[in-house]
mmCIF file of C-alpha atoms and ligand atoms in Angstrom:
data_model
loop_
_atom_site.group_PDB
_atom_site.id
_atom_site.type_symbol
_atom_site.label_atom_id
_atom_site.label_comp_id
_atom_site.label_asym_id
_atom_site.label_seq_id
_atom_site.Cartn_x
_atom_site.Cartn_y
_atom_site.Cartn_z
ATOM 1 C CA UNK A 4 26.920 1.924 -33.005
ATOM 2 C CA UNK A 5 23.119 2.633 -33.737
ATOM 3 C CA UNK A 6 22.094 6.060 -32.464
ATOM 4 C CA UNK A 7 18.378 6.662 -32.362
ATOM 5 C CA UNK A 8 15.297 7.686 -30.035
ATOM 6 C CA UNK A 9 14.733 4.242 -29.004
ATOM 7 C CA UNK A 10 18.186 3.196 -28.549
ATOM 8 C CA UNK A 11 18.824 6.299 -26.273
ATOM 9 C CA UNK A 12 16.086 6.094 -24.255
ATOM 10 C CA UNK A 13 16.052 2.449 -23.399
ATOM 11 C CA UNK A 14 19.895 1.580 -23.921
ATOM 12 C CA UNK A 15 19.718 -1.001 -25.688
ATOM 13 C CA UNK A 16 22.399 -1.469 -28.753
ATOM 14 C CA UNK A 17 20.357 -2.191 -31.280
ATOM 15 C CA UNK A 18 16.343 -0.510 -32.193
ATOM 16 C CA UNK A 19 14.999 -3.491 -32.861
ATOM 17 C CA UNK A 20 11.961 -4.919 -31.483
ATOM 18 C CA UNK A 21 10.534 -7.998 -31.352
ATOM 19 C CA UNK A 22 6.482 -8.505 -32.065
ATOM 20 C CA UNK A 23 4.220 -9.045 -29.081
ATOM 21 C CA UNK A 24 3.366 -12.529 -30.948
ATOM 22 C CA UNK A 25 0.754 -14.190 -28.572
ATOM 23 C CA UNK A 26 1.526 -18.095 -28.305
ATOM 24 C CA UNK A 27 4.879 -17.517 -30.471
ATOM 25 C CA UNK A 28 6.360 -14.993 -28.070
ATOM 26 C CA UNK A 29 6.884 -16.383 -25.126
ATOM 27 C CA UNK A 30 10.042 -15.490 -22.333
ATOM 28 C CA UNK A 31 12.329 -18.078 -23.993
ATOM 29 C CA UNK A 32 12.192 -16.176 -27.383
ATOM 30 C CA UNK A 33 11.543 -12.155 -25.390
ATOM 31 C CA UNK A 34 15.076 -13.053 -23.383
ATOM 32 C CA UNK A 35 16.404 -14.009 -26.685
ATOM 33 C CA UNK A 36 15.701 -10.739 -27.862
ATOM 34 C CA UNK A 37 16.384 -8.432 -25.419
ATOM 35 C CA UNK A 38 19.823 -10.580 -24.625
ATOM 36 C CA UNK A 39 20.829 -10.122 -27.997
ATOM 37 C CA UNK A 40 20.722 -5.823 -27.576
ATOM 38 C CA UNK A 41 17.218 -5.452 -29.176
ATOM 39 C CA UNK A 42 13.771 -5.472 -26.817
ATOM 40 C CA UNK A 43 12.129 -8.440 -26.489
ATOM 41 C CA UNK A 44 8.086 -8.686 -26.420
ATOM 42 C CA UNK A 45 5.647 -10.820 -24.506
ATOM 43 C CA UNK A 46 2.785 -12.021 -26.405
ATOM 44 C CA UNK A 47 -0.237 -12.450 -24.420
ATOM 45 C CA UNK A 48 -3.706 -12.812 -25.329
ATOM 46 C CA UNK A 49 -6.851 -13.665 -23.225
ATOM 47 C CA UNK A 50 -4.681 -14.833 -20.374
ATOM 48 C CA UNK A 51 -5.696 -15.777 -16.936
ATOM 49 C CA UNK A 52 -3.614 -12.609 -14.543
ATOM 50 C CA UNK A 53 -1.436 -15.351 -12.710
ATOM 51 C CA UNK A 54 -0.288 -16.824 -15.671
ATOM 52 C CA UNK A 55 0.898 -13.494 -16.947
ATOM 53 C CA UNK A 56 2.530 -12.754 -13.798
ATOM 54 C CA UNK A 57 4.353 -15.941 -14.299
ATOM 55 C CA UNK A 58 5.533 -15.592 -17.710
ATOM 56 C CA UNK A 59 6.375 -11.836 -16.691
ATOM 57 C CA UNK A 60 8.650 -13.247 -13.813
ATOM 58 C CA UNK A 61 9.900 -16.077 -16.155
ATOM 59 C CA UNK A 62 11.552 -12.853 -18.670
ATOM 60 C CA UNK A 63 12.895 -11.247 -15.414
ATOM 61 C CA UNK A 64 14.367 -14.524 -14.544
ATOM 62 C CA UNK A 65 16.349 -14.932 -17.753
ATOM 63 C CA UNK A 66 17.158 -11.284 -18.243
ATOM 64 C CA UNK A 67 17.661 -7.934 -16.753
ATOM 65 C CA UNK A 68 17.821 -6.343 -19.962
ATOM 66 C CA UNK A 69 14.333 -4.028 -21.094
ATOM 67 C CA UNK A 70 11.519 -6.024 -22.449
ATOM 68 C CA UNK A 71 8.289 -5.407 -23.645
ATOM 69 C CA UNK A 72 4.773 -6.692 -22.761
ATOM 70 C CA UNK A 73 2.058 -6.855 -25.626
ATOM 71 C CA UNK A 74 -1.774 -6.235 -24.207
ATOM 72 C CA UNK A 75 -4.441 -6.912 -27.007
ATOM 73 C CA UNK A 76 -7.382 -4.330 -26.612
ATOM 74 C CA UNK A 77 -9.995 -6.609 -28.069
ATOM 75 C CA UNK A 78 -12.833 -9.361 -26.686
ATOM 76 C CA UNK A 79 -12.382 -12.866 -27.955
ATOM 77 C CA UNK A 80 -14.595 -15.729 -27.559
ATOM 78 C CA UNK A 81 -11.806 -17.191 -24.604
ATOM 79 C CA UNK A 82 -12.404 -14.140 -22.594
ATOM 80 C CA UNK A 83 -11.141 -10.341 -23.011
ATOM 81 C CA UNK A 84 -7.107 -10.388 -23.706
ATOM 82 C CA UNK A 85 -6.492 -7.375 -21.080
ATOM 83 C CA UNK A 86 -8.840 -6.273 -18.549
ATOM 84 C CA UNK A 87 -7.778 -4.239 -14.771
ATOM 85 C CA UNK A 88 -6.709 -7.390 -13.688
ATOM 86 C CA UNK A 89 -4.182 -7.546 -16.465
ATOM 87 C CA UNK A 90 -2.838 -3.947 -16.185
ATOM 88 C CA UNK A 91 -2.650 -4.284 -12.176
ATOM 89 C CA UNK A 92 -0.521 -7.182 -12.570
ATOM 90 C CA UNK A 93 1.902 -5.842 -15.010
ATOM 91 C CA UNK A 94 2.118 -2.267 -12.884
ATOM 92 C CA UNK A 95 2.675 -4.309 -9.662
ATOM 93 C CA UNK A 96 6.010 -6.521 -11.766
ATOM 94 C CA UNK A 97 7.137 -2.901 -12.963
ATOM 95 C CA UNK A 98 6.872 -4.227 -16.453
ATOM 96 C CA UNK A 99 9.718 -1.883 -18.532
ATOM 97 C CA UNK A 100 7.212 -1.247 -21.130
ATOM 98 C CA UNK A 101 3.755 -2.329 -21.985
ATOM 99 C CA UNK A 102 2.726 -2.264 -25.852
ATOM 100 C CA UNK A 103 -0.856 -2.404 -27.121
ATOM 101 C CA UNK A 104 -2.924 -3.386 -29.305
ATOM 102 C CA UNK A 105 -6.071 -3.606 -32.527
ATOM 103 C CA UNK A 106 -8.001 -0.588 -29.799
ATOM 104 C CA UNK A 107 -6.882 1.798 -28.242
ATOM 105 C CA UNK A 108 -6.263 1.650 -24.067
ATOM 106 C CA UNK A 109 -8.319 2.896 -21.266
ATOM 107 C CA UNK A 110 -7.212 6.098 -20.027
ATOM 108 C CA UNK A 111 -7.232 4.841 -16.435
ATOM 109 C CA UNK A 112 -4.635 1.709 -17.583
ATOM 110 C CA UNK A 113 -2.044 4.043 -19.132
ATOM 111 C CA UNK A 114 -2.132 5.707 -15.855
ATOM 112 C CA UNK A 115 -2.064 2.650 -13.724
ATOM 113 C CA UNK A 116 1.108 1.959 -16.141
ATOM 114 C CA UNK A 117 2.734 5.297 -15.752
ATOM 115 C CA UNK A 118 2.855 5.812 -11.821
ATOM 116 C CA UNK A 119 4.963 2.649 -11.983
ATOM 117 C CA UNK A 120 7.122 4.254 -14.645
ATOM 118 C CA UNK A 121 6.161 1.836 -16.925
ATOM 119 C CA UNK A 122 6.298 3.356 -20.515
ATOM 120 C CA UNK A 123 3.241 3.358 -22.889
ATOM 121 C CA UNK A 124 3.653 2.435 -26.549
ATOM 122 C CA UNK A 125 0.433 2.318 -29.048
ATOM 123 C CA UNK A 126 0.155 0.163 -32.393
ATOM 124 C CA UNK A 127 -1.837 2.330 -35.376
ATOM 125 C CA UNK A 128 -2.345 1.281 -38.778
ATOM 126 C CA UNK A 129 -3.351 4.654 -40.341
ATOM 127 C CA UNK A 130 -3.345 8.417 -39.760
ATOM 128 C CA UNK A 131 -7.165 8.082 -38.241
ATOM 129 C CA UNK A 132 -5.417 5.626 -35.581
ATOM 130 C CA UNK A 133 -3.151 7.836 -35.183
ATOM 131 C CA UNK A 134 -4.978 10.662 -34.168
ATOM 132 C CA UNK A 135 -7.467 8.734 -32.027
ATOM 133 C CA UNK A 136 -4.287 7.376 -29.282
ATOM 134 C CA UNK A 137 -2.204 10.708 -29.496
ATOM 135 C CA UNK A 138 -4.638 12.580 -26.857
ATOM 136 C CA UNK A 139 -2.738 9.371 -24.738
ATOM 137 C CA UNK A 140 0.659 10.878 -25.247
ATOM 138 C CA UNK A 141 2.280 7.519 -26.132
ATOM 139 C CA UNK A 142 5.890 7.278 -25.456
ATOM 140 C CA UNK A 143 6.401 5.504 -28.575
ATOM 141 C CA UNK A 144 3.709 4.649 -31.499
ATOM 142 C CA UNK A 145 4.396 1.596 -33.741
ATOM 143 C CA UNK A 146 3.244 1.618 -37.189
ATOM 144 C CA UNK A 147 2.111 -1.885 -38.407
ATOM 145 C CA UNK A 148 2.118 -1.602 -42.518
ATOM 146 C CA UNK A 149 0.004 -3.556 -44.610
ATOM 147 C CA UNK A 150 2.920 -6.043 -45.400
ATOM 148 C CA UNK A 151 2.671 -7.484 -41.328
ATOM 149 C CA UNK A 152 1.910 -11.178 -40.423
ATOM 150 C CA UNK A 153 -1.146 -11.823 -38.147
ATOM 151 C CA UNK A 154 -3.879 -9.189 -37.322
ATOM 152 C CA UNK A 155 -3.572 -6.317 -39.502
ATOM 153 C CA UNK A 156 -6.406 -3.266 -40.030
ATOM 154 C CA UNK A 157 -3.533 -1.282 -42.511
ATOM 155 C CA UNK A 158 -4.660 -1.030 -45.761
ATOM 156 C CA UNK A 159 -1.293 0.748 -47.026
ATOM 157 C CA UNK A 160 2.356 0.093 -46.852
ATOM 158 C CA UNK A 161 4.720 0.631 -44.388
ATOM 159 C CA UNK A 162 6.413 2.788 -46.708
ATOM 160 C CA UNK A 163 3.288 4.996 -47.321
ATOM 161 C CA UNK A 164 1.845 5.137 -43.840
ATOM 162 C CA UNK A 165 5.437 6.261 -42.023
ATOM 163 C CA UNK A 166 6.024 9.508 -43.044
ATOM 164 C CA UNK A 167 2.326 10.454 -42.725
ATOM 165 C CA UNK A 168 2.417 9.279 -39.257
ATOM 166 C CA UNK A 169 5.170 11.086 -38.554
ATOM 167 C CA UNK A 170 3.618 14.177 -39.607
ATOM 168 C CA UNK A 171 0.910 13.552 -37.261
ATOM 169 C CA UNK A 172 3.391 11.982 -34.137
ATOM 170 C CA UNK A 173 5.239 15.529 -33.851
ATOM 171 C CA UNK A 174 8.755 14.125 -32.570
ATOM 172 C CA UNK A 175 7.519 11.289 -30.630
ATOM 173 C CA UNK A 176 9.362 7.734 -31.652
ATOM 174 C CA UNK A 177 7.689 5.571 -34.316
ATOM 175 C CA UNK A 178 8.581 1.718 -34.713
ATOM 176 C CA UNK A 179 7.802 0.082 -38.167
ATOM 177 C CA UNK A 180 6.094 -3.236 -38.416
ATOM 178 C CA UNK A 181 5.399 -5.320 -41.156
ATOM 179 C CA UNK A 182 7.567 -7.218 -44.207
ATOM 180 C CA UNK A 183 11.018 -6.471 -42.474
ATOM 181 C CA UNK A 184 12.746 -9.017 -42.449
ATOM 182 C CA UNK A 185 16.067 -8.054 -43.962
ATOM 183 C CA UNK A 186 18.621 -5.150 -43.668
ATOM 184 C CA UNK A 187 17.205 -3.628 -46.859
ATOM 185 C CA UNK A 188 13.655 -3.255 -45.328
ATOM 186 C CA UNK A 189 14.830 -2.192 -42.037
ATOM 187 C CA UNK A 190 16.828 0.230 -43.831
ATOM 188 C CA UNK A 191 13.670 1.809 -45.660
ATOM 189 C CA UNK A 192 11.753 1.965 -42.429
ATOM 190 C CA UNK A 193 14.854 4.312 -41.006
ATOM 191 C CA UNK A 194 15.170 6.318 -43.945
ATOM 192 C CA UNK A 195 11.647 6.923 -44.138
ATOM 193 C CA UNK A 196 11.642 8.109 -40.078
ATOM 194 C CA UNK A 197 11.318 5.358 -37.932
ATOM 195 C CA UNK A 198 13.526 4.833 -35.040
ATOM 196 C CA UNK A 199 13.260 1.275 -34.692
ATOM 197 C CA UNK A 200 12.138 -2.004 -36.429
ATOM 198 C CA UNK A 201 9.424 -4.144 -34.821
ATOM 199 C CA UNK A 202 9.932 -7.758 -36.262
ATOM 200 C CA UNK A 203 7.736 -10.525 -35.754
ATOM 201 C CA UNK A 204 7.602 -13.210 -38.902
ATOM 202 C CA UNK A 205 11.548 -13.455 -39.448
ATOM 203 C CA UNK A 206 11.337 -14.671 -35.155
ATOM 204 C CA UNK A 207 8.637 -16.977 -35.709
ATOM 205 C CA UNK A 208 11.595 -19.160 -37.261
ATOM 206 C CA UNK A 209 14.119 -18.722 -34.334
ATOM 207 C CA UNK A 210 15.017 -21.551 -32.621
ATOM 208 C CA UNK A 211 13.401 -19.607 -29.111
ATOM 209 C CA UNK A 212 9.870 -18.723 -30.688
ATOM 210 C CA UNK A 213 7.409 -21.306 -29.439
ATOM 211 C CA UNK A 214 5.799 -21.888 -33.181
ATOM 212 C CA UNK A 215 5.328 -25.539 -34.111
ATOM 213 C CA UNK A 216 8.438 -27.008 -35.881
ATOM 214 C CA UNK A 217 6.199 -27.687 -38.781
ATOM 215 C CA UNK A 218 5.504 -24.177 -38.958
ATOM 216 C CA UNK A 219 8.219 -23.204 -38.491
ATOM 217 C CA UNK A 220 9.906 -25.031 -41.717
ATOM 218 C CA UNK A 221 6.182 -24.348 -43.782
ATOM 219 C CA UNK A 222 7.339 -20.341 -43.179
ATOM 220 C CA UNK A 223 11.238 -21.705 -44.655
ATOM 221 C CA UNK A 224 9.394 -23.637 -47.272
ATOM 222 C CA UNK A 225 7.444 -20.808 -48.397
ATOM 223 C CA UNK A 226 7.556 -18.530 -51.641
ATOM 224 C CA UNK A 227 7.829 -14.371 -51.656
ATOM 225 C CA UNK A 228 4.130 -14.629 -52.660
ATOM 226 C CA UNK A 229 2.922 -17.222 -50.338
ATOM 227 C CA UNK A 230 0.903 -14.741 -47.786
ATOM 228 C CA UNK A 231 -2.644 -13.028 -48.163
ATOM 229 C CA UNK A 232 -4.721 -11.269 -45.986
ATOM 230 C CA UNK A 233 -7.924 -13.149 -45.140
ATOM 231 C CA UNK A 234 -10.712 -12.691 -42.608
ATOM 232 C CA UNK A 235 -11.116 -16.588 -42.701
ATOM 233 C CA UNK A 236 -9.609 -17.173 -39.504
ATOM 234 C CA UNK A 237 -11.182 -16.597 -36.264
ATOM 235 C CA UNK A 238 -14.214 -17.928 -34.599
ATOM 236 C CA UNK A 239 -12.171 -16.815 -31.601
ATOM 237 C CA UNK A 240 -11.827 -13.489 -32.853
ATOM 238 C CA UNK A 241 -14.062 -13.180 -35.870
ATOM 239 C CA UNK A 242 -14.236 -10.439 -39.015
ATOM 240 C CA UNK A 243 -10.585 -9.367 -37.247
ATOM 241 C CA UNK A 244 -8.114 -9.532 -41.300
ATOM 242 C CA UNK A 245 -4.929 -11.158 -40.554
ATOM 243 C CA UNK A 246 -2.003 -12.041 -43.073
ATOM 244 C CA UNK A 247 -1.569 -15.941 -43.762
ATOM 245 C CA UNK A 248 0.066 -18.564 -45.027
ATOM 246 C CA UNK A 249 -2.075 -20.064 -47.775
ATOM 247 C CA UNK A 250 -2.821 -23.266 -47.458
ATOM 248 C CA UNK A 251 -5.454 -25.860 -48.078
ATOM 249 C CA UNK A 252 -8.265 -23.496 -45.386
ATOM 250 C CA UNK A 253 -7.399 -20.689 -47.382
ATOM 251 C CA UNK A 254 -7.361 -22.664 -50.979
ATOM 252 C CA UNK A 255 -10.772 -23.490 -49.677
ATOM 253 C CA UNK A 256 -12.650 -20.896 -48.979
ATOM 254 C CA UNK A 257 -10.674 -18.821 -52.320
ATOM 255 C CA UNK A 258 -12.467 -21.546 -54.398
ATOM 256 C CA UNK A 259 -15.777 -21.121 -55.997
ATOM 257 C CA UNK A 260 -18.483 -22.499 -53.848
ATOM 258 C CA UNK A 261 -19.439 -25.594 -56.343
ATOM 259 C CA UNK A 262 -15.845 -26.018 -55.932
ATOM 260 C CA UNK A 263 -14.923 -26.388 -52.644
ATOM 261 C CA UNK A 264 -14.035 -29.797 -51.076
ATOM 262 C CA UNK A 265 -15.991 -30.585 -47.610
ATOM 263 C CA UNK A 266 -14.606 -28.790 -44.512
ATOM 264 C CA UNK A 267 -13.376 -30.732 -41.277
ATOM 265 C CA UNK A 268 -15.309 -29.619 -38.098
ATOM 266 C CA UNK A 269 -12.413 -29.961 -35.651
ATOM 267 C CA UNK A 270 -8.856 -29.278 -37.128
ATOM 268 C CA UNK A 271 -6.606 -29.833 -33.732
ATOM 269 C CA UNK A 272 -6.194 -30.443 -30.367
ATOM 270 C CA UNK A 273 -3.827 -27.335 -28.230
ATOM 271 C CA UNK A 274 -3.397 -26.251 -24.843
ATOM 272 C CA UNK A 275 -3.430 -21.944 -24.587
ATOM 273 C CA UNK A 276 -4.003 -19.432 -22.720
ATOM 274 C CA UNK A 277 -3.951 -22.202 -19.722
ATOM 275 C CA UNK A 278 -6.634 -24.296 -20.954
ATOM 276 C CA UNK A 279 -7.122 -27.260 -22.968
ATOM 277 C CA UNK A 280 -8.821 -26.456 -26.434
ATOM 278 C CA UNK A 281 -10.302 -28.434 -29.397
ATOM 279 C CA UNK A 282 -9.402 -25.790 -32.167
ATOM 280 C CA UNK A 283 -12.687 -25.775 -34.255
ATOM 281 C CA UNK A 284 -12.508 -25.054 -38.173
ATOM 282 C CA UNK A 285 -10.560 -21.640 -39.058
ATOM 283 C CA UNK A 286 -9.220 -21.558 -35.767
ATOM 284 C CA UNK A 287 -7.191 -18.632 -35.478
ATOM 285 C CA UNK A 288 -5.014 -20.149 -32.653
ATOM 286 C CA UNK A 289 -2.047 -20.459 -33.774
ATOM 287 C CA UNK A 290 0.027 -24.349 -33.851
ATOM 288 C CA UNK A 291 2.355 -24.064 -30.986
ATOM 289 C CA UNK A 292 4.545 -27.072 -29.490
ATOM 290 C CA UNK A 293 1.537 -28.062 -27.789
ATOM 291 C CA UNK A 294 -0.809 -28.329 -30.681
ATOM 292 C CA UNK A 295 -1.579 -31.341 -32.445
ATOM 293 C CA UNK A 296 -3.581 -31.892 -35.554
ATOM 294 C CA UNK A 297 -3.814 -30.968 -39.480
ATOM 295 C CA UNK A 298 -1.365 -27.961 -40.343
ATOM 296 C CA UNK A 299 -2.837 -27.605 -43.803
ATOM 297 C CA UNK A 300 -6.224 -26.282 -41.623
ATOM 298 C CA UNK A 301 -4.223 -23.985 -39.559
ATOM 299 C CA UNK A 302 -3.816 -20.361 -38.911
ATOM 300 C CA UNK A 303 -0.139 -19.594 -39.955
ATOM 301 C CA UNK A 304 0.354 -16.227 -39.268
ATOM 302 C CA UNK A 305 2.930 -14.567 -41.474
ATOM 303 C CA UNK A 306 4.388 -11.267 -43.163
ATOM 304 C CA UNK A 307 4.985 -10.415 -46.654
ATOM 305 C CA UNK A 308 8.984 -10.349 -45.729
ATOM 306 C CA UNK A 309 8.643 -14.840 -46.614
ATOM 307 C CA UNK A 310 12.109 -14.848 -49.273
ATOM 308 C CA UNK A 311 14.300 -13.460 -46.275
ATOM 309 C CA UNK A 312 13.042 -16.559 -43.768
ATOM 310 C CA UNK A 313 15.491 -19.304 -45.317
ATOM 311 C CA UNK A 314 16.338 -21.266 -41.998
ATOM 312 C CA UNK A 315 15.424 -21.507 -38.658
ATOM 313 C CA UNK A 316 18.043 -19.643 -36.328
ATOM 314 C CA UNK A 317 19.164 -18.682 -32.996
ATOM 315 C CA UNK A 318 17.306 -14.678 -32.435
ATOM 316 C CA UNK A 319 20.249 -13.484 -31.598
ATOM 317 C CA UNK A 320 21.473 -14.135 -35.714
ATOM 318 C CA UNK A 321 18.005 -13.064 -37.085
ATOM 319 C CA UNK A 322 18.950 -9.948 -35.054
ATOM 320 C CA UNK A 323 22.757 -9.039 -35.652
ATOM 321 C CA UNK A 324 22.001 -10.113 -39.431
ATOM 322 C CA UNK A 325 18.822 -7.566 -39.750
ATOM 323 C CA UNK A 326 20.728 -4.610 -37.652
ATOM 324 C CA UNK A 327 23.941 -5.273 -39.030
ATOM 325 C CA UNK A 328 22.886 -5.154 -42.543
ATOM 326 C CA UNK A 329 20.578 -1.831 -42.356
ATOM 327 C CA UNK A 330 23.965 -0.273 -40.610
ATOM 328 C CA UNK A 331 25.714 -1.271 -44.304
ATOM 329 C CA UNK A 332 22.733 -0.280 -46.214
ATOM 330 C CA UNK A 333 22.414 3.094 -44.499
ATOM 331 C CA UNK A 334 26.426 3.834 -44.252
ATOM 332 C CA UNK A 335 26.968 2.978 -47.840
ATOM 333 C CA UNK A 336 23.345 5.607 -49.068
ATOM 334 C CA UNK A 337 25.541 8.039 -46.770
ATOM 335 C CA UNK A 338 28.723 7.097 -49.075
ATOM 336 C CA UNK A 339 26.771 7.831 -52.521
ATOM 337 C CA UNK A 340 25.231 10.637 -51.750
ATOM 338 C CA UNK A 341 28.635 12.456 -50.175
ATOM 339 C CA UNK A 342 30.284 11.705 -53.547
ATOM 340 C CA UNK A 343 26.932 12.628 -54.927
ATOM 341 C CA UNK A 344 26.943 16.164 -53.942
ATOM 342 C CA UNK A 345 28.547 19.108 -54.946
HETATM 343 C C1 LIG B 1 2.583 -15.151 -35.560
HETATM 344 C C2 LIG B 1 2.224 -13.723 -35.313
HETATM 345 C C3 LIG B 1 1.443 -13.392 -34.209
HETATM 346 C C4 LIG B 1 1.161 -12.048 -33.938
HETATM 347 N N1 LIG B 1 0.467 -11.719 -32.800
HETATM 348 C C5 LIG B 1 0.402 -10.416 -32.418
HETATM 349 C C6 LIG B 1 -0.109 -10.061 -31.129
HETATM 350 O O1 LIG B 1 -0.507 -10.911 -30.332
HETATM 351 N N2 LIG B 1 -0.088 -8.756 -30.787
HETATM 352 C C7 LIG B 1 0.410 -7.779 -31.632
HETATM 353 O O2 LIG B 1 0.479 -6.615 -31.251
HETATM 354 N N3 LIG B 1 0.823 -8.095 -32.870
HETATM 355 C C8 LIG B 1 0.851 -9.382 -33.259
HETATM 356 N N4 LIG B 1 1.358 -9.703 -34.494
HETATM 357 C C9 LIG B 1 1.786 -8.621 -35.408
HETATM 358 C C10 LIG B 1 3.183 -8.144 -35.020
HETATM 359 O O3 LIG B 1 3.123 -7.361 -33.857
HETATM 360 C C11 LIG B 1 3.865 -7.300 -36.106
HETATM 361 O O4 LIG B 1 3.063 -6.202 -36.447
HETATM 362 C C12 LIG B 1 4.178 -8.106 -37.359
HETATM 363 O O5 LIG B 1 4.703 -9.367 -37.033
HETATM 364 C C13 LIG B 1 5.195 -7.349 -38.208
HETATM 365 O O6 LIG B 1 5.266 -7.906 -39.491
HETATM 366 P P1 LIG B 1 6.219 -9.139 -39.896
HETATM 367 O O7 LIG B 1 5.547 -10.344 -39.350
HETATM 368 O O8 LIG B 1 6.229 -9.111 -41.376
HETATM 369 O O9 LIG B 1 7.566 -8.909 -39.275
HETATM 370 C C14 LIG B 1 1.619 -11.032 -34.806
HETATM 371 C C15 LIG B 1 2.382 -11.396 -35.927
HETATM 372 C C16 LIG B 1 2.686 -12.718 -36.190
HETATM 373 C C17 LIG B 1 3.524 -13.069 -37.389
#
């Protein structure tokens, strides 16, 4: 039975939380989630409001459990990913819990949120984050390492930033992201404060997430070492680092310039965010079931945890295996050090 901050104050069985993965996130995989005793997360992105709505209602329709609703603070080239529009809508469903961001919120949106009881959780990546979102009096702060897949501004480890944080945090819940994707990692995150796990690469291969299949199996395919973080990506979103699969675009642009072998102009065709899209070179969208085109050009998000994502599984597995095996990790630490001490 897992006993923490987050656990108690959502009641849920298990703190675990899924990433806010826009595209890959959508209510298939957030039910998933949350059905399996852990909090499922909407990915959103530059949305049009009614679609959000929809895929709000769509997680309400599958579940009654908590869920989560990610809201990027950040312009793209498709539009801005959460404007008034965005917050109204998400205040007026009573979303459980809205997560956010790369910037910090608006003042006026986390108190939009609030009067609906909605509860307000913030995403830093160092102690000078940190200190910029606690004059919001978060209910819950996530801590996204270095080791994450997809957008990352961290330039240390988990491991490093968490007890810093919490230094910072006073007793307010922190949730560590990045490179767990096992019961040894989550285990390290809880010893080292946290009082939940926010998971996002490891889901990418569930059977729910809404990745392309051949994504899916590259991420199986892949080697411990097979991620870097690279501001290639991102006409969309651009100079924004975010941890990758190589492949052949980042092979590229590694290479010397006298080296490197002529770039396509157009890598894909996708519908997202509602709209039809030809995904231009370095895309940063990522390949979803509706994208067609060359993989080897694509953005594959993914986290430094790659040796722990072996199959493609039901959520509810990745889950159970990740919380069940941090319970043994932790119970067993508890077991040496009894016979440890004096
Ligand atoms: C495919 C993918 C897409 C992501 N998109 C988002 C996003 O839209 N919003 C967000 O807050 N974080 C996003 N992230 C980062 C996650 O929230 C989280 O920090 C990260 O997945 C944790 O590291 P891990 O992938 O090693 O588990 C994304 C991560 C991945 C892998």
């Amino acid at each position: 039975m897992w006993n923490t901050a987050i656990t108690r104050t959502y009641g849920v069985d298990y703190p675990f939380i899924g990433a806010g993965m826009a595209m890959i996130a959508e209510p298939q995989l957030v039910a998933a989630v949350s059905l399996a005793g852990g909090i499922g997360q909407l990915g959103t992105g530059p949305l049009p409001p009614p679609l959000l709505r929809g895929l709000i209602r769509e997680v309400r329709g599958r579940t009654s459990r908590p869920f989560a609703v990610n809201l990027i603070v950040e312009t793209t080239t498709l539009g801005p990913a959460t404007t008034d529009d965005h917050i109204s809508v998400c205040a007026e469903e009573r979303v459980p819990i809205a997560v956010f961001f790369w910037n910090p919120p608006l003042e006026r949106w986390v108190a939009m949120l609030r009067e609906t009881g909605c509860r307000v959780w913030v995403t830093v990546g160092s102690a000078a984050e940190t200190l910029e979102v606690l004059p919001l009096d978060p209910d819950a702060i996530i801590v996204q390492g270095r080791e994450a897949g997809g957008h990352v501004r961290a330039t240390e480890s988990l491991l490093d930033l968490l007890p810093r944080i919490s230094s910072l945090a006073a007793d307010r819940p922190l949730i560590a992201a990045g490179g767990i994707a096992d019961g040894h990692a989550a285990a390290a995150a809880f010893t080292a404060g946290a009082s939940a796990v926010c998971v996002g690469t490891r889901l990418v291969a569930s059977e729910e997430s809404a990745a392309h299949m051949e994504y899916k199996m590259r991420l199986v395919a892949s080697e411990p070492r097979d991620s870097i973080v690279t501001t290639l990506f991102g006409p969309e979103w651009p100079d924004a680092p975010m941890r990758v699969l190589i492949n052949n675009a980042v092979r590229r642009a590694l290479a010397p310039p006298a080296e490197q072998a002529p770039a396509p102009s157009t890598i894909g065709e996708t519908t997202v965010f509602g709209r039809q899209y030809a995904m231009p070179l370095n895309s940063s969208i990522l390949p979803t079931v509706h994208t067609h085109g060359d993989f080897d050009e694509m953005c594959l998000a993914a986290g430094a945890g790659l040796s722990f994502v072996r199959k493609i599984e039901p959520a509810a597995a990745i889950v159970r295996e990740i919380m069940d095996g941090a319970a043994r990790q932790l119970h067993e630490r508890r077991q040496r050090d009894q016979l440890r001490s004096p």
